[in-house]
Coordinates of C-alpha atoms and ligand atoms in Angstrom, one line a residue:
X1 CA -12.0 18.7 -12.4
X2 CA -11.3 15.4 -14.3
X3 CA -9.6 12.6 -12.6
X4 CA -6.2 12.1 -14.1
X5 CA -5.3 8.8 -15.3
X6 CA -3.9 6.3 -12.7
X7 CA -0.5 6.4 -14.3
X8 CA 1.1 3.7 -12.5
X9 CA -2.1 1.5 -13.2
X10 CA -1.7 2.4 -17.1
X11 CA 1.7 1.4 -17.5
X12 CA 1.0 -2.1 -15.6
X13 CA -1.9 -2.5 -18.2
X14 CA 0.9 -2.2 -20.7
X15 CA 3.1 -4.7 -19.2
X16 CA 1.9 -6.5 -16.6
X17 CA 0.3 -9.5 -18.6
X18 CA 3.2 -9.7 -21.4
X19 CA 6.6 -9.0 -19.4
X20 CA 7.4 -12.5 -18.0
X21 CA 9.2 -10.8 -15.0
X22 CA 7.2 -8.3 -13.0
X23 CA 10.2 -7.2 -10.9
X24 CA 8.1 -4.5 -9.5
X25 CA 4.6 -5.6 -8.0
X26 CA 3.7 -4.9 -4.8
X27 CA 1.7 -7.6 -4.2
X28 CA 3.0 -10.8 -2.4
X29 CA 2.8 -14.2 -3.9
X30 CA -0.7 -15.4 -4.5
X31 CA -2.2 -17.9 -2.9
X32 CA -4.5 -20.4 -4.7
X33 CA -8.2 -21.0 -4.5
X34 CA -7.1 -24.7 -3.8
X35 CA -4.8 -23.4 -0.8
X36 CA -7.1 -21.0 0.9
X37 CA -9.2 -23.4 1.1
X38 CA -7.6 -26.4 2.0
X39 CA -6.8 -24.0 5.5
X40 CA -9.3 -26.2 7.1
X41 CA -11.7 -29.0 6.1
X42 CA -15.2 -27.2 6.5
X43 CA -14.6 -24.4 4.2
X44 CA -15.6 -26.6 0.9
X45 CA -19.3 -27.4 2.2
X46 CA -19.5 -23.6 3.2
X47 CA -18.4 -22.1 -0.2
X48 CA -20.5 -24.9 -1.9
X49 CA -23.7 -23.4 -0.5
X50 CA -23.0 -20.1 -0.4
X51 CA -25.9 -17.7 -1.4
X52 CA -24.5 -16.0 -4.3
X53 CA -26.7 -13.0 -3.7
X54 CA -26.0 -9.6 -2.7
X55 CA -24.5 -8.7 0.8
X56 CA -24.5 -5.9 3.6
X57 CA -23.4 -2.5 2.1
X58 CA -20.3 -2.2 5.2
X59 CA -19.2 -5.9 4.6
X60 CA -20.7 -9.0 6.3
X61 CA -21.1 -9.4 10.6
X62 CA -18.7 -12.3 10.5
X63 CA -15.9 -10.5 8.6
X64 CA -16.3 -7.3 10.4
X65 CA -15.3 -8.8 13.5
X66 CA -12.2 -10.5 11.4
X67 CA -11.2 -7.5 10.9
X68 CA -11.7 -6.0 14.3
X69 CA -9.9 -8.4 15.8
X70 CA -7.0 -6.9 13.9
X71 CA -7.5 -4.4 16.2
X72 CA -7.9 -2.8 20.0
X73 CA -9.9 -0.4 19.7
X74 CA -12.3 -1.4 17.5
X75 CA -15.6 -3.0 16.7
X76 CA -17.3 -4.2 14.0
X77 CA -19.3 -1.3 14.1
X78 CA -16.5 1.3 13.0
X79 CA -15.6 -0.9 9.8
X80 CA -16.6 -0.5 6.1
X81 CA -15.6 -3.2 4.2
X82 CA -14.6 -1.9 0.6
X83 CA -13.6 -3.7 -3.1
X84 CA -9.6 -3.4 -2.3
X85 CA -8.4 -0.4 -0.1
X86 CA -8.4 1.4 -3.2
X87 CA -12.7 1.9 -2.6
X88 CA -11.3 2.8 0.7
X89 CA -9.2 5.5 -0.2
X90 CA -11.4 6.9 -3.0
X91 CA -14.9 7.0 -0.4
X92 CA -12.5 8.4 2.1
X93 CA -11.6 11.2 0.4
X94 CA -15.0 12.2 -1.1
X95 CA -16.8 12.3 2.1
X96 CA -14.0 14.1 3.9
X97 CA -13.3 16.7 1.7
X98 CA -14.2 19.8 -0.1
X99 CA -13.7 22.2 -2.6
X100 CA -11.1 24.6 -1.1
X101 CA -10.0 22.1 1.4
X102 CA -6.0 21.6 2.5
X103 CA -4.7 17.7 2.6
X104 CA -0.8 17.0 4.0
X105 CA 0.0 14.1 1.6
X106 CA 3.3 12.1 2.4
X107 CA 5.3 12.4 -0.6
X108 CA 6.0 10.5 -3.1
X109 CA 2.3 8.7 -2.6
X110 CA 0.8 5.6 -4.4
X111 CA -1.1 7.9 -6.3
X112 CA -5.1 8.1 -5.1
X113 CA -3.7 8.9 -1.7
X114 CA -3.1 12.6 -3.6
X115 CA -5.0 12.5 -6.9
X116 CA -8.6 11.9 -5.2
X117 CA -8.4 15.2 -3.7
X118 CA -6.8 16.8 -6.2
X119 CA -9.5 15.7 -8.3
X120 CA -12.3 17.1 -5.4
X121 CA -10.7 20.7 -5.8
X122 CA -8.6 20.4 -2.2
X123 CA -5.1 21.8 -1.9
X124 CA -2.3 19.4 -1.7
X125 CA 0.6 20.0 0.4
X126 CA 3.6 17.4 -0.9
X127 CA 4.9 16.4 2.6
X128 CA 8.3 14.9 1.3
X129 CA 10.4 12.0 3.4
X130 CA 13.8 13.3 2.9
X131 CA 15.9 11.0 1.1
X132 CA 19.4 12.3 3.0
X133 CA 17.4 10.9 6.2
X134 CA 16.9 7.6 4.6
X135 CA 13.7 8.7 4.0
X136 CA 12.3 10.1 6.9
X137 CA 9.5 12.5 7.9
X138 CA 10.3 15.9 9.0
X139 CA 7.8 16.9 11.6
X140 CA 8.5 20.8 11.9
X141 CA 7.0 20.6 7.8
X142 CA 3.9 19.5 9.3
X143 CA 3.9 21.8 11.9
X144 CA 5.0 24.6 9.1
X145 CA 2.3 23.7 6.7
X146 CA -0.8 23.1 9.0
X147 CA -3.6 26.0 8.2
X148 CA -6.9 26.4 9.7
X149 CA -8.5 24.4 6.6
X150 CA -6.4 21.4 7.1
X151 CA -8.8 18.5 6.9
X152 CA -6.7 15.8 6.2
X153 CA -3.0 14.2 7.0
X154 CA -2.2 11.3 5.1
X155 CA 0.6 8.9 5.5
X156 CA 1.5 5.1 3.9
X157 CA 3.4 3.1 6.4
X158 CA 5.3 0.7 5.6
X159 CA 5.6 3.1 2.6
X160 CA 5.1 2.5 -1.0
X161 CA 7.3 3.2 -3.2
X162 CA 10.2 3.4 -0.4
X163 CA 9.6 0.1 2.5
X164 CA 10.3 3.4 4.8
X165 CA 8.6 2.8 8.4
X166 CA 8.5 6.4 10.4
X167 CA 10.3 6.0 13.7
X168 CA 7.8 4.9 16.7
X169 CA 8.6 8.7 18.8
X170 CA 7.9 10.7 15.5
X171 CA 4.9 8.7 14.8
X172 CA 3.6 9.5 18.4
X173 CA 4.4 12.9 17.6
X174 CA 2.5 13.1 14.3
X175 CA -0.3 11.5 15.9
X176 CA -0.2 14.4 19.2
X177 CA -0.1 17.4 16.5
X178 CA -3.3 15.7 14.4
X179 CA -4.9 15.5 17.6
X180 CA -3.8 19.4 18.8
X181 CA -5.5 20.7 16.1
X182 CA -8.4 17.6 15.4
X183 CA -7.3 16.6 11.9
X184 CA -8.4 13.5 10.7
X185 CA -5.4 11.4 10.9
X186 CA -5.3 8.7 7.7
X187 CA -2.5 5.7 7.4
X188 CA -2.7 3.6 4.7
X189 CA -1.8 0.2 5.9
X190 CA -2.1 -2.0 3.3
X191 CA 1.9 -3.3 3.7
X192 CA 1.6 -3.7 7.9
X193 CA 2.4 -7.0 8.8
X194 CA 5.5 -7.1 6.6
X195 CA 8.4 -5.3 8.8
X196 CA 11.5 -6.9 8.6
X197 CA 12.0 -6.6 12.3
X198 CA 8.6 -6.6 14.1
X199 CA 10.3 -3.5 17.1
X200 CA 9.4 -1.2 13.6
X201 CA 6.0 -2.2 13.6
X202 CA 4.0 1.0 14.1
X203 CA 0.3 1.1 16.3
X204 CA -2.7 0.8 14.2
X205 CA -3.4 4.9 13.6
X206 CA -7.4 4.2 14.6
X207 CA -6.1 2.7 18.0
X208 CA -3.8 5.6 18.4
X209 CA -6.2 8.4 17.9
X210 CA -10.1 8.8 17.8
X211 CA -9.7 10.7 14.5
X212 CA -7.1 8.3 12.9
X213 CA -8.1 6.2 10.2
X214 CA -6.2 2.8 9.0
X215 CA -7.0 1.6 5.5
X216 CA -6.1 -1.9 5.4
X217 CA -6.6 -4.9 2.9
X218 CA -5.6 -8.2 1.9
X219 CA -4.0 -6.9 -1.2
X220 CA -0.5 -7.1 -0.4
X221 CA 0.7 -8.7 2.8
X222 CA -1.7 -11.7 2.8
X223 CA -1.4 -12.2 -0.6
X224 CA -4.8 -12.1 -1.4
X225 CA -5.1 -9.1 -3.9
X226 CA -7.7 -11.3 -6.6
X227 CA -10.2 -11.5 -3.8
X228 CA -10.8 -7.2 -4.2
X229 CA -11.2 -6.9 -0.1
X230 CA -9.9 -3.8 2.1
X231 CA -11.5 -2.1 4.9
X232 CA -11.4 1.6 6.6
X233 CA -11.7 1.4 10.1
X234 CA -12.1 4.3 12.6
X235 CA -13.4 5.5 16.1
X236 CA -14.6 8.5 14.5
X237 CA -18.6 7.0 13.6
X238 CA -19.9 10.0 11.3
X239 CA -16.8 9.3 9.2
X240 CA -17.9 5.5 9.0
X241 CA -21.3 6.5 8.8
X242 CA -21.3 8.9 5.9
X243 CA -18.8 6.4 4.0
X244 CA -21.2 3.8 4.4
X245 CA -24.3 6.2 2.4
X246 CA -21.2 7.3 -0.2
X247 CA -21.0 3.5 -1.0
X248 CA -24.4 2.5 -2.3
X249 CA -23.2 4.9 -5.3
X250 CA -20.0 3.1 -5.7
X251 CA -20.2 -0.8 -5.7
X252 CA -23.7 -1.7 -3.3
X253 CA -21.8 -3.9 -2.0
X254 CA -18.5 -6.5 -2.2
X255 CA -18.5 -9.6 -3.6
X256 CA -20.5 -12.0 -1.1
X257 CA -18.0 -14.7 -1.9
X258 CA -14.6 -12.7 -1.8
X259 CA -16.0 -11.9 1.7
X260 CA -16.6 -15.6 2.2
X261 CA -12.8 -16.4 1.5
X262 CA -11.5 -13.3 3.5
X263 CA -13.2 -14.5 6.4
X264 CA -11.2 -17.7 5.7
X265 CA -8.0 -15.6 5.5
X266 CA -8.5 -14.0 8.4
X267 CA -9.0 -17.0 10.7
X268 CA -5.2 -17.7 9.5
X269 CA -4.0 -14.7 9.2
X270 CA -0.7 -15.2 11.4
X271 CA -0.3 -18.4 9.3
X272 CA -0.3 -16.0 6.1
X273 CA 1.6 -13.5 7.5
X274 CA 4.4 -15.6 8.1
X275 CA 3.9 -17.1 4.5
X276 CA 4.8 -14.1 3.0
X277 CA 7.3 -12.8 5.5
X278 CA 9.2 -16.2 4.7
X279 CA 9.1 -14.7 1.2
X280 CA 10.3 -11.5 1.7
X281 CA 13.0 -12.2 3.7
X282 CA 14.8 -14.4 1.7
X283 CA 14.2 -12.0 -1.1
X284 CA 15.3 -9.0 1.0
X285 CA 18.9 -10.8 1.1
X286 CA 19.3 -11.3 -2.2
X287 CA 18.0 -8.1 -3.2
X288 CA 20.6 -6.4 -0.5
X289 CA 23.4 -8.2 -2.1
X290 CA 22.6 -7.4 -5.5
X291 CA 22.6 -3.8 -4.8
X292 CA 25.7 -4.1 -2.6
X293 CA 27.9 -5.5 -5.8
X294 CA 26.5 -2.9 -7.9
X295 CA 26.4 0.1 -5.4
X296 CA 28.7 1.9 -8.2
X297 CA 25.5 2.2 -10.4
X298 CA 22.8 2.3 -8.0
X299 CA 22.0 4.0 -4.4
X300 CA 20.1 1.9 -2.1
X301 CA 18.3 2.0 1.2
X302 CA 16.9 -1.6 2.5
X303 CA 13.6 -0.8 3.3
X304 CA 12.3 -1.6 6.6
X305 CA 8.8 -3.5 5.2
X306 CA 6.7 -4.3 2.5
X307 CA 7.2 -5.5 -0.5
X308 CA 9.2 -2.9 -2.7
X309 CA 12.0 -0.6 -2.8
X310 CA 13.3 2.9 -4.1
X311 CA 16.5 2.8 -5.8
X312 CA 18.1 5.5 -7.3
X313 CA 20.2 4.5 -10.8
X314 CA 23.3 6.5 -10.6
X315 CA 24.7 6.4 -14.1
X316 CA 22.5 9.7 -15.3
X317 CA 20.5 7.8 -17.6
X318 CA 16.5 8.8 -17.9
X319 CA 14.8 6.0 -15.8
X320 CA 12.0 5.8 -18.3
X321 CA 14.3 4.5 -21.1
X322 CA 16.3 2.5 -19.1
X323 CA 13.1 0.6 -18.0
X324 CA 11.4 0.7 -21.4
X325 CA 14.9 -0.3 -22.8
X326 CA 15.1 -3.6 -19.7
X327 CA 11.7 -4.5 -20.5
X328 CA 11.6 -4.7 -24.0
X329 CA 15.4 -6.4 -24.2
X330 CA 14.8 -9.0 -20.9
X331 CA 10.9 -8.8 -20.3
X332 CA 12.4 -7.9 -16.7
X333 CA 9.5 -5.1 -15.5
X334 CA 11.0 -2.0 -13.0
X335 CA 8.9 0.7 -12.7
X336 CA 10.0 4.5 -13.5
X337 CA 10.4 7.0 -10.5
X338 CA 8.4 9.4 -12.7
X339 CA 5.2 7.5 -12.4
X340 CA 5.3 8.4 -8.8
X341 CA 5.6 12.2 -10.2
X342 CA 9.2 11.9 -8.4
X343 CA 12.3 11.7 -10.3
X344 CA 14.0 10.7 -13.5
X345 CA 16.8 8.5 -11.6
X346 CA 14.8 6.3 -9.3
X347 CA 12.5 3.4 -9.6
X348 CA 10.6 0.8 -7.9
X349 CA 11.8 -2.8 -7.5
X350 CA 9.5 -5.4 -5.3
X351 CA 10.4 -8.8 -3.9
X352 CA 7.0 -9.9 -2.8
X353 CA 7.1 -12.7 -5.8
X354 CA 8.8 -16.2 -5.5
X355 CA 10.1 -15.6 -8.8
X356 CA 12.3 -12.7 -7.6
X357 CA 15.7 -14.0 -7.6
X358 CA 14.8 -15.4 -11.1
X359 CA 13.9 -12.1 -12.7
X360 CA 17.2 -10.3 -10.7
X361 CA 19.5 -13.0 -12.6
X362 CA 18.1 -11.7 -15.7
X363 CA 18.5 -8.1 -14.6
X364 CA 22.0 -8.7 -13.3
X365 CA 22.8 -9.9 -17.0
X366 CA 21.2 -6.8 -18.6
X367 CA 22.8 -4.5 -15.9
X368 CA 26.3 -6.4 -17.1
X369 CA 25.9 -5.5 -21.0
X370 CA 26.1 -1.6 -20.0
X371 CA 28.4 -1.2 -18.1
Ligands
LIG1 C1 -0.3 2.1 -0.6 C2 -1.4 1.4 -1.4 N1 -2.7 1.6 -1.0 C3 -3.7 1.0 -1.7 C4 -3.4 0.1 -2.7 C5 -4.6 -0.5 -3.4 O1 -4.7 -1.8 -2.9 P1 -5.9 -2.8 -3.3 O2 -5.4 -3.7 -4.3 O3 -6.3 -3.5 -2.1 O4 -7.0 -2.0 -3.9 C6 -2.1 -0.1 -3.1 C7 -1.8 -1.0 -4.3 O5 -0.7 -1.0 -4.8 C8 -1.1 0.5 -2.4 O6 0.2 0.3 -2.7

């Protein structure tokens, strides 16, 4: 079976360069070459003689234990560094599944989490957070839709498209019926780091479980997303293993200097963190009071991390033509619930950017012509 297009990545190659307000990334404000570096004083000479040769397939020694210092149960040894956690997510998937397979995808998903294995002839099962639960899981449909070829469970937490963060007891939970029945257990963790109230932050899924596997990446919550670097990491060694063979048909290996500058990142990574947590939650409060004022038009829950959120527009309207419509009039960017394969009523709005409150003016004035 063909891969379907990315749809969400096709309608950002439409807009994302032209609109002058991208009101829906999911990325958090960049950060220059000039201010990585500047972190610390030696990092100049070392990118100055940096061989610009190829590196190790799994990512270099000196990143891998960056990265596993992210974490308590692992080692450099159970880490593949990948070209943005979206290599992650698409070697994950090929080497753990097969034709005839059954996934649990949390639903909606950031679409490789689903369309990967789709694609490798599984069986998806759309494990849907309930939106009268402010978007929470509902265990007993996992327990319901496990069968004796479930391979895979896949979650996103802190969620894209909704900021939802599953409650710490029902996470535990997930993680005990994953390990009843020894199903690899995957979380894509792209947004952790950026919870509004650290109590929500959840364990890494690798530490929680030997078959659990975290996707991670400096995509979103450090900022970072030019540099191409995410990871997989997991106690479970023949998955590593076998992703480690499946990526010498995929990229070789990283760039040897993008791994250079994430090792920079990482040594400051609680200094970026709190970079773009100092963004977001300014954002958040102006974002919450928008949708307050206008809660006739639109239903809102305030995400409890990351960078976006799931709004619903009330008025009936297709969501489509109301953000072709926005776009086209303002050069504001949303993006349509239906990319997500969702709904016709919701889309996604992000406040990672500094320019947020900017590009909401302009959508408050839009929002005033129509109603
Ligand atoms: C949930 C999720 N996973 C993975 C990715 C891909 O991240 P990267 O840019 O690191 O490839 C994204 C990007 O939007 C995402 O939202």
């Amino acid at each position: 079976m063909h891969l379907s297009p990315f749809k969400l990545e096709r309608f950002f190659a439409k807009y994302e360069f032209k609109a002058p307000y991208l009101l829906c990334t999911s990325d958090c404000e960049s950060l220059s070459f000039e201010e990585l570096i500047n972190l610390d004083k030696s990092y100049y000479e070392r990118i100055k003689k940096f061989s610009l040769g190829y590196v190790n397939t799994d990512g270099q020694e000196e990143l891998k234990k960056e990265i596993a210092g992210l974490y308590t149960s692992i080692g450099p040894e159970n880490i593949i560094v990948t070209n943005g956690a979206e290599e992650a997510i698409y070697l994950f998937m090929n080497v753990a599944l097969n034709k005839g397979d059954h996934i649990i995808v949390q639903y909606p998903f950031y679409q490789s989490l689903g369309e990967i294995a789709k694609h490798l002839g599984a069986n998806i099962s759309f494990w849907e957070i309930e939106k009268r639960d402010r978007w929470e899981l509902n265990i007993s449909y996992l327990r319901e839709n496990i069968r004796d070829e479930t391979e895979v469970i896949v979650m996103n937490m802190p969620h894209n498209p909704t900021g939802y963060i599953t409650d710490k007891k029902i996470f535990s939970e997930i993680t005990d019926i994953a390990r009843e029945r020894n199903i690899l257990l995957i979380n894509d963790e792209v947004y952790r780091g950026l919870e509004f109230n650290s109590e929500d932050r959840l364990p890494n899924i690798c530490d929680s479980y030997d078959n659990g596997v975290s996707i991670g990446g400096l995509s979103k919550a450090y900022g970072l997303a030019g540099l191409r670097i995410g990871w997989i990491a997991s106690q479970n060694k023949n998955i590593i293993n076998e992703i480690n063979h499946y990526k010498d048909f995929t990229t070789i290996c990283n760039s040897g200097i993008s791994e250079l500058l994430a090792i920079f990142a990482l040594r400051h990574r609680d200094y970026l963190l709190r970079r773009s947590l100092g963004i977001i939650n300014e954002n958040i409060k102006i974002l919450n009071d928008f949708f307050t004022r206008f809660s006739g038009i639109f239903g809102y829950f305030q995400p409890k991390g990351g960078t976006v959120a799931f709004p619903e527009l009330k008025t009936g309207q297709d969501i489509e033509e109301f953000c072709i419509d926005l776009v086209n009039k303002t050069g504001v960017l949303l993006l349509p619930g239906n990319y997500y394969d969702y709904d016709n009523r919701h889309f996604r709005i992000g406040f990672g950017r500094r320019n947020m409150p900017e590009a909401l003016n302009v959508f408050e004035n839009y929002i005033k012509t129509i109603i």
